[in-house]
PDB file of C-alpha atoms in Angstrom:
ATOM      1  CA  MET K1073     -10.568  36.062 -73.104  1.00 74.00           C
ATOM      2  CA  SER K1074     -12.785  33.563 -71.268  1.00 90.00           C
ATOM      3  CA  LEU K1075     -13.224  33.390 -67.501  1.00 92.00           C
ATOM      4  CA  GLN K1076     -11.379  30.071 -67.319  1.00 91.00           C
ATOM      5  CA  ASN K1077      -8.355  31.479 -69.179  1.00 92.00           C
ATOM      6  CA  THR K1078      -8.325  34.537 -66.894  1.00 93.00           C
ATOM      7  CA  ILE K1079      -8.371  32.389 -63.735  1.00 93.00           C
ATOM      8  CA  GLU K1080      -5.618  30.106 -65.067  1.00 93.00           C
ATOM      9  CA  SER K1081      -3.460  33.114 -65.973  1.00 93.00           C
ATOM     10  CA  LEU K1082      -3.906  34.708 -62.536  1.00 94.00           C
ATOM     11  CA  ALA K1083      -3.221  31.413 -60.722  1.00 94.00           C
ATOM     12  CA  SER K1084      -0.094  30.806 -62.773  1.00 94.00           C
ATOM     13  CA  SER K1085       1.314  34.267 -62.097  1.00 94.00           C
ATOM     14  CA  PHE K1086       0.436  33.956 -58.384  1.00 94.00           C
ATOM     15  CA  ALA K1087       2.239  30.606 -58.096  1.00 93.00           C
ATOM     16  CA  THR K1088       5.265  31.979 -59.958  1.00 93.00           C
ATOM     17  CA  LYS K1089       5.495  35.007 -57.626  1.00 92.00           C
ATOM     18  CA  ILE K1090       5.144  32.821 -54.490  1.00 89.00           C
ATOM     19  CA  LEU K1091       7.929  30.490 -55.653  1.00 88.00           C
ATOM     20  CA  ALA K1092      10.180  33.460 -56.446  1.00 88.00           C
ATOM     21  CA  ALA K1093       9.587  34.926 -52.967  1.00 85.00           C
ATOM     22  CA  LEU K1094      10.377  31.576 -51.329  1.00 82.00           C
ATOM     23  CA  ARG K1095      13.608  31.264 -53.300  1.00 83.00           C
ATOM     24  CA  GLU K1096      14.727  34.726 -52.204  1.00 83.00           C
ATOM     25  CA  ALA K1097      13.850  34.228 -48.521  1.00 81.00           C
ATOM     26  CA  ASN K1098      16.408  32.753 -46.143  1.00 78.00           C
ATOM     27  CA  LEU K1099      15.765  29.908 -43.705  1.00 74.00           C
ATOM     28  CA  THR K1100      15.536  32.189 -40.671  1.00 75.00           C
ATOM     29  CA  GLU K1101      12.690  34.169 -42.233  1.00 77.00           C
ATOM     30  CA  LEU K1102      10.855  30.988 -43.158  1.00 72.00           C
ATOM     31  CA  ALA K1103      11.284  29.611 -39.633  1.00 74.00           C
ATOM     32  CA  ASP K1104       9.966  32.863 -38.138  1.00 76.00           C
ATOM     33  CA  ILE K1105       6.877  32.662 -40.322  1.00 76.00           C
ATOM     34  CA  ALA K1106       6.336  28.990 -39.493  1.00 72.00           C
ATOM     35  CA  GLY K1107       7.046  29.582 -35.784  1.00 69.00           C
ATOM     36  CA  ASP K1108       9.804  26.961 -35.604  1.00 56.00           C
ATOM     37  CA  GLU K1109      13.484  27.291 -34.857  1.00 57.00           C
ATOM     38  CA  VAL K1110      16.023  26.367 -37.476  1.00 53.00           C
ATOM     39  CA  GLY K1111      17.792  23.143 -36.523  1.00 62.00           C
ATOM     40  CA  ASN K1112      21.190  21.832 -37.427  1.00 65.00           C
ATOM     41  CA  GLY K1113      19.836  19.856 -40.380  1.00 65.00           C
ATOM     42  CA  ARG K1114      19.961  16.460 -38.712  1.00 71.00           C
ATOM     43  CA  ALA K1115      16.904  14.272 -38.459  1.00 70.00           C
ATOM     44  CA  VAL K1116      15.447  13.940 -34.982  1.00 69.00           C
ATOM     45  CA  LYS K1117      15.273  10.404 -33.619  1.00 71.00           C
ATOM     46  CA  VAL K1118      11.908   9.455 -32.220  1.00 70.00           C
ATOM     47  CA  THR K1119      12.200   7.051 -29.321  1.00 72.00           C
ATOM     48  CA  SER K1120       9.382   5.143 -27.734  1.00 66.00           C
ATOM     49  CA  VAL K1121       8.926   4.827 -24.002  1.00 60.00           C
ATOM     50  CA  PRO K1122       9.581   1.266 -22.781  1.00 60.00           C
ATOM     51  CA  LYS K1123       6.484  -0.353 -21.303  1.00 60.00           C
ATOM     52  CA  GLY K1124       8.194  -2.315 -18.594  1.00 60.00           C
ATOM     53  CA  LYS K1125      11.005  -4.629 -17.762  1.00 64.00           C
ATOM     54  CA  GLY K1126      11.733  -7.081 -20.511  1.00 68.00           C
ATOM     55  CA  GLY K1127      12.687 -10.676 -20.149  1.00 75.00           C
ATOM     56  CA  ARG K1128      11.640 -13.362 -17.765  1.00 81.00           C
ATOM     57  CA  LEU K1129      10.510 -12.908 -14.204  1.00 81.00           C
ATOM     58  CA  GLN K1130      12.850 -13.789 -11.413  1.00 85.00           C
ATOM     59  CA  ARG K1131      12.066 -17.184  -9.876  1.00 89.00           C
ATOM     60  CA  ARG K1132       9.487 -16.736  -7.130  1.00 89.00           C
ATOM     61  CA  SER K1133       9.346 -18.813  -3.981  1.00 91.00           C
ATOM     62  CA  THR K1134       6.206 -20.599  -2.838  1.00 92.00           C
ATOM     63  CA  ASP K1135       5.877 -17.949  -0.127  1.00 94.00           C
ATOM     64  CA  ASP K1136       5.928 -15.193  -2.757  1.00 93.00           C
ATOM     65  CA  LEU K1137       3.267 -16.987  -4.778  1.00 94.00           C
ATOM     66  CA  ALA K1138       1.157 -17.633  -1.664  1.00 94.00           C
ATOM     67  CA  GLU K1139       1.407 -13.947  -0.748  1.00 95.00           C
ATOM     68  CA  MET K1140       0.225 -12.948  -4.236  1.00 95.00           C
ATOM     69  CA  VAL K1141      -2.679 -15.427  -3.991  1.00 95.00           C
ATOM     70  CA  GLU K1142      -3.614 -13.798  -0.657  1.00 95.00           C
ATOM     71  CA  ARG K1143      -3.478 -10.321  -2.175  1.00 95.00           C
ATOM     72  CA  ILE K1144      -5.706 -11.416  -5.054  1.00 95.00           C
ATOM     73  CA  ALA K1145      -8.108 -13.152  -2.640  1.00 95.00           C
ATOM     74  CA  GLY K1146      -8.308  -9.990  -0.518  1.00 95.00           C
ATOM     75  CA  LEU K1147      -9.132  -7.963  -3.596  1.00 95.00           C
ATOM     76  CA  LEU K1148     -11.753 -10.451  -4.804  1.00 94.00           C
ATOM     77  CA  ALA K1149     -13.362 -10.498  -1.337  1.00 94.00           C
ATOM     78  CA  LYS K1150     -14.162  -6.799  -1.781  1.00 93.00           C
ATOM     79  CA  GLU K1151     -15.655  -7.281  -5.269  1.00 91.00           C
ATOM     80  CA  VAL K1152     -18.763  -9.461  -5.147  1.00 89.00           C
ATOM     81  CA  ALA K1153     -19.257  -9.337  -8.930  1.00 93.00           C
ATOM     82  CA  GLY K1154     -15.660 -10.449  -9.519  1.00 94.00           C
ATOM     83  CA  LEU K1155     -12.843  -8.929 -11.546  1.00 96.00           C
ATOM     84  CA  ARG K1156     -11.126  -9.559 -14.871  1.00 96.00           C
ATOM     85  CA  ALA K1157      -7.369 -10.197 -14.938  1.00 95.00           C
ATOM     86  CA  GLU K1158      -6.714  -6.672 -16.272  1.00 95.00           C
ATOM     87  CA  GLN K1159      -8.619  -5.163 -13.356  1.00 95.00           C
ATOM     88  CA  ILE K1160      -6.753  -7.324 -10.828  1.00 96.00           C
ATOM     89  CA  ARG K1161      -3.428  -6.313 -12.384  1.00 95.00           C
ATOM     90  CA  GLU K1162      -4.286  -2.602 -12.274  1.00 94.00           C
ATOM     91  CA  ALA K1163      -5.575  -2.756  -8.689  1.00 95.00           C
ATOM     92  CA  LEU K1164      -2.476  -4.581  -7.418  1.00 95.00           C
ATOM     93  CA  GLY K1165      -0.025  -2.625  -9.569  1.00 93.00           C
ATOM     94  CA  VAL K1166       1.753  -5.671 -10.970  1.00 93.00           C
ATOM     95  CA  GLU K1167       2.941  -6.581 -14.452  1.00 91.00           C
ATOM     96  CA  LYS K1168       0.859  -8.731 -16.764  1.00 90.00           C
ATOM     97  CA  LYS K1169       3.322 -11.615 -16.629  1.00 91.00           C
ATOM     98  CA  GLU K1170       3.195 -11.803 -12.807  1.00 92.00           C
ATOM     99  CA  LEU K1171      -0.454 -12.886 -12.600  1.00 94.00           C
ATOM    100  CA  PRO K1172      -0.980 -16.194 -14.454  1.00 94.00           C
ATOM    101  CA  ARG K1173       0.778 -18.468 -11.956  1.00 95.00           C
ATOM    102  CA  PRO K1174      -0.899 -17.122  -8.771  1.00 96.00           C
ATOM    103  CA  ILE K1175      -4.296 -17.174 -10.490  1.00 96.00           C
ATOM    104  CA  GLN K1176      -3.660 -20.744 -11.657  1.00 95.00           C
ATOM    105  CA  GLU K1177      -2.713 -21.824  -8.131  1.00 95.00           C
ATOM    106  CA  GLY K1178      -5.745 -20.070  -6.661  1.00 95.00           C
ATOM    107  CA  LEU K1179      -8.026 -21.838  -9.138  1.00 95.00           C
ATOM    108  CA  ALA K1180      -6.384 -25.221  -8.464  1.00 95.00           C
ATOM    109  CA  SER K1181      -6.774 -24.843  -4.696  1.00 94.00           C
ATOM    110  CA  GLY K1182     -10.368 -23.664  -4.989  1.00 94.00           C
ATOM    111  CA  ARG K1183      -9.613 -20.191  -3.586  1.00 94.00           C
ATOM    112  CA  PHE K1184     -10.825 -18.608  -6.823  1.00 95.00           C
ATOM    113  CA  ALA K1185     -13.594 -19.479  -9.241  1.00 95.00           C
ATOM    114  CA  LYS K1186     -13.846 -18.281 -12.813  1.00 95.00           C
ATOM    115  CA  SER K1187     -16.548 -17.807 -15.399  1.00 95.00           C
ATOM    116  CA  GLY K1188     -16.343 -16.722 -19.012  1.00 94.00           C
ATOM    117  CA  GLN K1189     -13.709 -17.219 -21.660  1.00 93.00           C
ATOM    118  CA  LYS K1190     -10.581 -15.419 -22.819  1.00 91.00           C
ATOM    119  CA  ARG K1191     -10.640 -11.686 -21.976  1.00 89.00           C
ATOM    120  CA  ALA K1192     -14.186 -11.963 -20.638  1.00 93.00           C
ATOM    121  CA  THR K1193     -13.041 -14.306 -17.860  1.00 96.00           C
ATOM    122  CA  VAL K1194     -14.193 -13.034 -14.473  1.00 96.00           C
ATOM    123  CA  TYR K1195     -12.524 -14.285 -11.294  1.00 96.00           C
ATOM    124  CA  THR K1196     -14.456 -14.481  -8.032  1.00 95.00           C
ATOM    125  CA  LEU K1197     -13.695 -15.791  -4.573  1.00 94.00           C
ATOM    126  CA  GLY K1198     -14.154 -19.569  -4.512  1.00 90.00           C
ATOM    127  CA  LYS K1199     -15.387 -21.944  -1.836  1.00 85.00           C
ATOM    128  CA  GLY K1200     -12.010 -23.576  -1.222  1.00 76.00           C
ATOM    129  CA  LYS K1201      -9.487 -23.141   1.582  1.00 67.00           C
ATOM    130  CA  LYS K1202      -9.940 -19.777   3.391  1.00 56.00           C
ATOM    131  CA  GLY K1203     -12.118 -18.520   0.572  1.00 48.00           C
ATOM    132  CA  LYS K1204     -15.624 -19.212   1.832  1.00 49.00           C
ATOM    133  CA  LYS K1205     -18.311 -16.899   0.526  1.00 47.00           C
TER     134      LYS K1205
END
């Protein structure tokens, strides 16, 4: 008998004995070996955590927008190198959809200046109204 035939014979008998032992074992024993508890047989639903409120923002007054522009300006005054929109959002603790309008108004009034494109856009304090460097 060759070595290969011997190994195949041993592997086959080993696999047969393992399968027989598994068939004879009950679920509780298998769960104890695996370290898990036996469930009721139902699949577990995996739910994801919601990121934030869905839907549109509530209409904001001009005072609310002006207050947000002031908060952003105060933050930019502390950061000489400027900040990206993600950094502004994290520092102020607001949602992503709350920032575009105040930033747009700040840019239009000259309070803010920007450089770069897309996600590399950096906002700094501008030379406009109340925003002198």
